[in-house]
PDB file of C-alpha atoms in Angstrom:
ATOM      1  CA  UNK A1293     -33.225  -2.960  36.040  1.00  0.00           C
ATOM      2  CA  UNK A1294     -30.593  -4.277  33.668  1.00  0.00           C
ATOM      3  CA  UNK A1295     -29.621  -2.666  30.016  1.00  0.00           C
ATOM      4  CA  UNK A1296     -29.337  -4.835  27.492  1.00  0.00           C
ATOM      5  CA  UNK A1297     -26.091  -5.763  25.923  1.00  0.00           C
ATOM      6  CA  UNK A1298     -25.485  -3.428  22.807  1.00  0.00           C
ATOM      7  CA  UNK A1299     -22.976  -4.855  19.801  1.00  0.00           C
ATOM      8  CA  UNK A1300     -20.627  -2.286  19.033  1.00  0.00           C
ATOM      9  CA  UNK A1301     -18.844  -5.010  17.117  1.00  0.00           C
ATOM     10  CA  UNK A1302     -20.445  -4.335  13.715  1.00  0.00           C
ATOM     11  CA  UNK A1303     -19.707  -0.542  14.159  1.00  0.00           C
ATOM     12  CA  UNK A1304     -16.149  -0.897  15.822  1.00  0.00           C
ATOM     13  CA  UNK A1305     -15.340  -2.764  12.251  1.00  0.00           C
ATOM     14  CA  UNK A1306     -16.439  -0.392  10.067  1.00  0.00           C
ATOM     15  CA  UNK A1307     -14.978   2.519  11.625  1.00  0.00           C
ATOM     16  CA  UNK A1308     -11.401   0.911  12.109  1.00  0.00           C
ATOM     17  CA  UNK A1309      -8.683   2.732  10.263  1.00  0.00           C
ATOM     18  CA  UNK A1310      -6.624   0.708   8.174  1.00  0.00           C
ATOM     19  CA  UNK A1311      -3.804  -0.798   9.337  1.00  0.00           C
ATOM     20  CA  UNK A1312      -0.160   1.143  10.389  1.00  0.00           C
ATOM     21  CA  UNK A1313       2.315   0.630   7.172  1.00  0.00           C
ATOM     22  CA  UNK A1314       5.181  -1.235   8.093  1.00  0.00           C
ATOM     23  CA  UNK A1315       8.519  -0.656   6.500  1.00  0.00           C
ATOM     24  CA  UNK A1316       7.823  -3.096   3.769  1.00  0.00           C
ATOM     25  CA  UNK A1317       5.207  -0.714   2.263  1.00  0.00           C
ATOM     26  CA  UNK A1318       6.457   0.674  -1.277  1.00  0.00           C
ATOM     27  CA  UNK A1319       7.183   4.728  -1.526  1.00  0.00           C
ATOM     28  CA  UNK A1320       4.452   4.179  -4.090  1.00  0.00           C
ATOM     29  CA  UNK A1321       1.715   2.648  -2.111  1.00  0.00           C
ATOM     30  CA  UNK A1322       2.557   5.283   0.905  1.00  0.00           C
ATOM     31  CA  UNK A1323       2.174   8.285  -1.217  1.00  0.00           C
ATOM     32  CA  UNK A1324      -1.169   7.198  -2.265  1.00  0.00           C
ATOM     33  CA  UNK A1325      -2.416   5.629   1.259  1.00  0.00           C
ATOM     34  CA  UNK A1326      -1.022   7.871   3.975  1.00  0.00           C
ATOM     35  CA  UNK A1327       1.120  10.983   2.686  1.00  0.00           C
ATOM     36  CA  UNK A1328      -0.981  12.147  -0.255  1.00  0.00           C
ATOM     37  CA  UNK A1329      -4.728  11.927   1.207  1.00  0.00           C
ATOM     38  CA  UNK A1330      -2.803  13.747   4.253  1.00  0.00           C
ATOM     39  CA  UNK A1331      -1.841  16.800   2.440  1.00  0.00           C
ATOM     40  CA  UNK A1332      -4.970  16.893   0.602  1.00  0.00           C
ATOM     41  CA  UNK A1333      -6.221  17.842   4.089  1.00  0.00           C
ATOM     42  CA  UNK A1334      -4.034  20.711   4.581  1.00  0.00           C
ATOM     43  CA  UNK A1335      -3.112  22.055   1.036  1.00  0.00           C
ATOM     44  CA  UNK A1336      -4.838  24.235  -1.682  1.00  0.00           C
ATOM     45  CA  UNK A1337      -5.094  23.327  -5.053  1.00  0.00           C
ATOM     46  CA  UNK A1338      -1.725  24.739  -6.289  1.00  0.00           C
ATOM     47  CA  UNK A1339      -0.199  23.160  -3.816  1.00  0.00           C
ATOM     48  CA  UNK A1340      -1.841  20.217  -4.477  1.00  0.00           C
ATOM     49  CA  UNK A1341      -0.655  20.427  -8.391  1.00  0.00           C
ATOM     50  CA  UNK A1342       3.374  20.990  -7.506  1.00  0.00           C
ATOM     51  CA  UNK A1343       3.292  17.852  -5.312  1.00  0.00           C
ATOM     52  CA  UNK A1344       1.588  15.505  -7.553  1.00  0.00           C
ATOM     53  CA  UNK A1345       3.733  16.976 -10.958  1.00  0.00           C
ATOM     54  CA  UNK A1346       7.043  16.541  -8.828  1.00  0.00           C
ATOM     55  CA  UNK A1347       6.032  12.986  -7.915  1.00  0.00           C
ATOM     56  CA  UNK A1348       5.100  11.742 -10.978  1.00  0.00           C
ATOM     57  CA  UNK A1349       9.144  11.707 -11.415  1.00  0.00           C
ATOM     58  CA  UNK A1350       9.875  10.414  -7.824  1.00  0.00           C
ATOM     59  CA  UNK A1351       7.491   7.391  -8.269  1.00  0.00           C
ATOM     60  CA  UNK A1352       8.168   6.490 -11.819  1.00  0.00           C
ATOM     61  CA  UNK A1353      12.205   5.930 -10.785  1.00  0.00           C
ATOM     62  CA  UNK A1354      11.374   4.431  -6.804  1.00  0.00           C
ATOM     63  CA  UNK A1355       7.831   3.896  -7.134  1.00  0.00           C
ATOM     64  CA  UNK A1356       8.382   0.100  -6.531  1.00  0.00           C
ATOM     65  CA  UNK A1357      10.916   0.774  -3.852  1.00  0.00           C
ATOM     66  CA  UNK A1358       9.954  -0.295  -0.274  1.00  0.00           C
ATOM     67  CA  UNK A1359      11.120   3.118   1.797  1.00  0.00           C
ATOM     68  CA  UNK A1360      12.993   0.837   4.443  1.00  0.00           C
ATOM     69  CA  UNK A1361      15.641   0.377   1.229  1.00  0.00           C
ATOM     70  CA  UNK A1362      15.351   3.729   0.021  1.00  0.00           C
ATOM     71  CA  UNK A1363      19.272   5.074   0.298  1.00  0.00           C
ATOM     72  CA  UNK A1364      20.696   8.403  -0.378  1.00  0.00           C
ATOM     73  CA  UNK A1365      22.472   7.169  -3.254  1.00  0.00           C
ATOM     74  CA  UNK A1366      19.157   6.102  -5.333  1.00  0.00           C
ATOM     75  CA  UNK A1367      17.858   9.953  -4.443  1.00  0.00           C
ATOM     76  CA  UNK A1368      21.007  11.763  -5.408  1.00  0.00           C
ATOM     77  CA  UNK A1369      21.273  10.195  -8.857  1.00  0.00           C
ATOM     78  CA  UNK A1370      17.796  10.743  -9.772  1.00  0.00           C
ATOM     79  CA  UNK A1371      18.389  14.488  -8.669  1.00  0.00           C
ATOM     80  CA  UNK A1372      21.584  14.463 -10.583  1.00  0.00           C
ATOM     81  CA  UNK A1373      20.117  12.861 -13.927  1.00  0.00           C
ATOM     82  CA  UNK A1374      16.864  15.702 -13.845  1.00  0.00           C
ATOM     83  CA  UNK A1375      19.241  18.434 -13.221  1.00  0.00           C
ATOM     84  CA  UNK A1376      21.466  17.235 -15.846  1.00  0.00           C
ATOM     85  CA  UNK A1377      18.538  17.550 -18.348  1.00  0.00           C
ATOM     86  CA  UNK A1378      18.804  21.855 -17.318  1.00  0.00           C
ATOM     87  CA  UNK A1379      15.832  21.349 -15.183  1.00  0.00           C
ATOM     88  CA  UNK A1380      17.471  22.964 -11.749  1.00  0.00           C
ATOM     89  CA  UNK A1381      14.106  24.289 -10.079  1.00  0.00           C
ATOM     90  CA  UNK A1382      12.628  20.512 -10.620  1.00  0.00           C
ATOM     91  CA  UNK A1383      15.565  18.619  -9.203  1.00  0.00           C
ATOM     92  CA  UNK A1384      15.300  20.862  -5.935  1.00  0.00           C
ATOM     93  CA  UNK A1385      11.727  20.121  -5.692  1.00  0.00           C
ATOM     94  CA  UNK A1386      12.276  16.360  -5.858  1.00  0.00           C
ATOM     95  CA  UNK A1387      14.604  16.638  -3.362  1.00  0.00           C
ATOM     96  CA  UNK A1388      12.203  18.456  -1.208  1.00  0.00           C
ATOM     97  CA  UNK A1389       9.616  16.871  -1.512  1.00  0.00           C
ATOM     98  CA  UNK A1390      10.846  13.232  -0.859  1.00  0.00           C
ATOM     99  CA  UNK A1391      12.691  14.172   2.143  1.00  0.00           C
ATOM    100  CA  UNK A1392       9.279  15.617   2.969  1.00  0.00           C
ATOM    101  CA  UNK A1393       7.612  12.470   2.692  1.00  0.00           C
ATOM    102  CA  UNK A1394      10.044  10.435   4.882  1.00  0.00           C
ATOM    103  CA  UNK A1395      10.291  12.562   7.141  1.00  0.00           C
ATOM    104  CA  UNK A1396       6.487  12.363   7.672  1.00  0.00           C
ATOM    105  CA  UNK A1397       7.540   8.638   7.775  1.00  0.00           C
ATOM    106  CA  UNK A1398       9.724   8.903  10.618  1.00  0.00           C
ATOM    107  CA  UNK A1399       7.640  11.020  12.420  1.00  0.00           C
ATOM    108  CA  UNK A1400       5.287   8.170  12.113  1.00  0.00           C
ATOM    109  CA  UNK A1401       7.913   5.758  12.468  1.00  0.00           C
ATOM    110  CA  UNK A1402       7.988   4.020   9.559  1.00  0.00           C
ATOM    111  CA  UNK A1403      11.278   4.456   9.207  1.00  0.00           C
ATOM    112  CA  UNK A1404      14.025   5.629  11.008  1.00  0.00           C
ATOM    113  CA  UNK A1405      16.126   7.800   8.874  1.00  0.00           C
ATOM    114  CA  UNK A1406      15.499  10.257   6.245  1.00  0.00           C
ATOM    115  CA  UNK A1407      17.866   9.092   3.638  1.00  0.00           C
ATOM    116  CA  UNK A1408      17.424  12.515   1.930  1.00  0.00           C
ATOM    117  CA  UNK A1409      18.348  14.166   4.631  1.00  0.00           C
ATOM    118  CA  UNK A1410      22.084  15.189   3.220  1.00  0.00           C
ATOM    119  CA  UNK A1411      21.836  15.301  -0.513  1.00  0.00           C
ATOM    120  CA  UNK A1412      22.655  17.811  -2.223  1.00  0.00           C
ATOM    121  CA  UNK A1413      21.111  19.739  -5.019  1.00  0.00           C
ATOM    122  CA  UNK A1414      23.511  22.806  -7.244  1.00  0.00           C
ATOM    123  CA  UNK A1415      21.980  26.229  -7.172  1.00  0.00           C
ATOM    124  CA  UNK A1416      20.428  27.105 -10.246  1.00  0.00           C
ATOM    125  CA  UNK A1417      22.474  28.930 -12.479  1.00  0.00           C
ATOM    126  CA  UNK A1418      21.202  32.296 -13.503  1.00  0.00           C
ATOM    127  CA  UNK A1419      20.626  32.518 -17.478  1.00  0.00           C
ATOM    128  CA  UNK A1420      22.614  34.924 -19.749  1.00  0.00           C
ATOM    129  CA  UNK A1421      21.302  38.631 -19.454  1.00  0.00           C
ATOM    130  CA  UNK A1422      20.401  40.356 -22.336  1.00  0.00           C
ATOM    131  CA  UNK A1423      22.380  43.491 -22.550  1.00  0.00           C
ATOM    132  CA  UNK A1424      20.962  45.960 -24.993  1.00  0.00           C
ATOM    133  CA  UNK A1425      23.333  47.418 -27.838  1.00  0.00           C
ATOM    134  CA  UNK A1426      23.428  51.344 -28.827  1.00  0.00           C
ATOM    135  CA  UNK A1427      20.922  50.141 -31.643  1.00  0.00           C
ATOM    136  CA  UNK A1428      18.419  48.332 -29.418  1.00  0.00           C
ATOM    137  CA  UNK A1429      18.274  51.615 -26.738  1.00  0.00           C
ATOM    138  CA  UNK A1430      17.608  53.890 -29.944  1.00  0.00           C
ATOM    139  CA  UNK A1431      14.842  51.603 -31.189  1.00  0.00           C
ATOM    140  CA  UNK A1432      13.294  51.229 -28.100  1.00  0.00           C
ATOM    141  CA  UNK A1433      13.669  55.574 -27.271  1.00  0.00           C
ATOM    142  CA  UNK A1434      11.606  56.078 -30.768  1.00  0.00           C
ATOM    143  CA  UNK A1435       8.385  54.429 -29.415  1.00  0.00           C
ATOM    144  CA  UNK A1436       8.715  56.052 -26.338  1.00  0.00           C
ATOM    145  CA  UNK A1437       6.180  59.482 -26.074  1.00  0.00           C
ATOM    146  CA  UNK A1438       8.804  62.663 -26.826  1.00  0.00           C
ATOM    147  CA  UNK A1439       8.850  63.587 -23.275  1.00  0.00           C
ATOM    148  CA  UNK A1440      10.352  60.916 -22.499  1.00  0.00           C
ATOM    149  CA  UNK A1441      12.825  60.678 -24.692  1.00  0.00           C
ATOM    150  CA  UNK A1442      15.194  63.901 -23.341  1.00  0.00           C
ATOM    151  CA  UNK A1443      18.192  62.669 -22.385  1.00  0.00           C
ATOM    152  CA  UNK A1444      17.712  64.179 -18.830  1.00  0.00           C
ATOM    153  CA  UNK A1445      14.500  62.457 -18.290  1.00  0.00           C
ATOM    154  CA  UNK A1446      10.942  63.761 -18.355  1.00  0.00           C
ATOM    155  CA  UNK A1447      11.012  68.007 -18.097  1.00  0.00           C
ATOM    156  CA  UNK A1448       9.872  69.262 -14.312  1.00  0.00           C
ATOM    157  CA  UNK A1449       7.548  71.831 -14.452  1.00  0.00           C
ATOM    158  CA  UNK A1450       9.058  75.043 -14.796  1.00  0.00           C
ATOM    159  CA  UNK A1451       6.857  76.677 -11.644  1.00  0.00           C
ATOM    160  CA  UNK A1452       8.556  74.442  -8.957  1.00  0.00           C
TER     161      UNK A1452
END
């Protein structure tokens, strides 16, 4: 006895994932297609937040950019221009996290070279210190409980 013929045509079409991005594709639409919905997979909610706050700046200066033109130059000036604006801890996070994104690209192989592979981001510099005067250490000893306030510290008990 012979099965009948099924048609796994309707269901093969519906099922098919879309279509590999080619080189063409803008850093824009590949965030939002492929490298975005990906780490929604993996990441919590937090992580979720710093990723989509540090490429809001990414896209809005190479949004439009297809990544196959992407150079090092067009990352290292917007990283220059956001730290210039005293925003260190962003400017390393942009850097980050595009060079994440291609090199999920080339690991896909989109692409074949992670343009921000080499650039370059300054340290943060530490902010001023506040050193306290005489005055402020005085002010701050008088709402400190008396026991506390004896130059050697607080008193041990005497039976030790």
């Amino acid at each position: 006895k012979q099965r009948p013929k099924r048609n796994f045509e309707g269901a093969y079409s519906r099922t098919r994932a879309q279509p590999a991005p080619t080189a063409s594709i803008t850093l824009k639409e590949y965030y939002e297609r492929n490298f975005w919905p990906a780490k929604e997979r993996r990441l919590k909610r937090s992580g979720l937040d710093s990723i989509a706050n540090t490429f809001k700046h990414i896209l809005a200066a190479l949004g439009d950019t297809p990544l196959v033109d992407i150079d090092r130059d067009q990352i290292q000036t917007l990283c220059d221009l956001i730290y210039a604006q005293d925003k260190q801890v962003t400017a390393n996070k942009i850097r980050s996290h595009i060079s994440g994104l291609l090199k999920y690209a080339m690991a896909r192989k989109v692409i074949t070279v992670n343009p921000a592979a080499d650039v370059w981001v300054p340290a943060a510099t530490p902010k001023d210190l506040f050193t306290p005067t005489e005055q402020h250490v005085r002010a701050i000893l008088t709402l400190l409980p008396p026991i506390f306030r004896h130059p050697g510290g607080p008193q041990r008990d005497a039976r030790r």
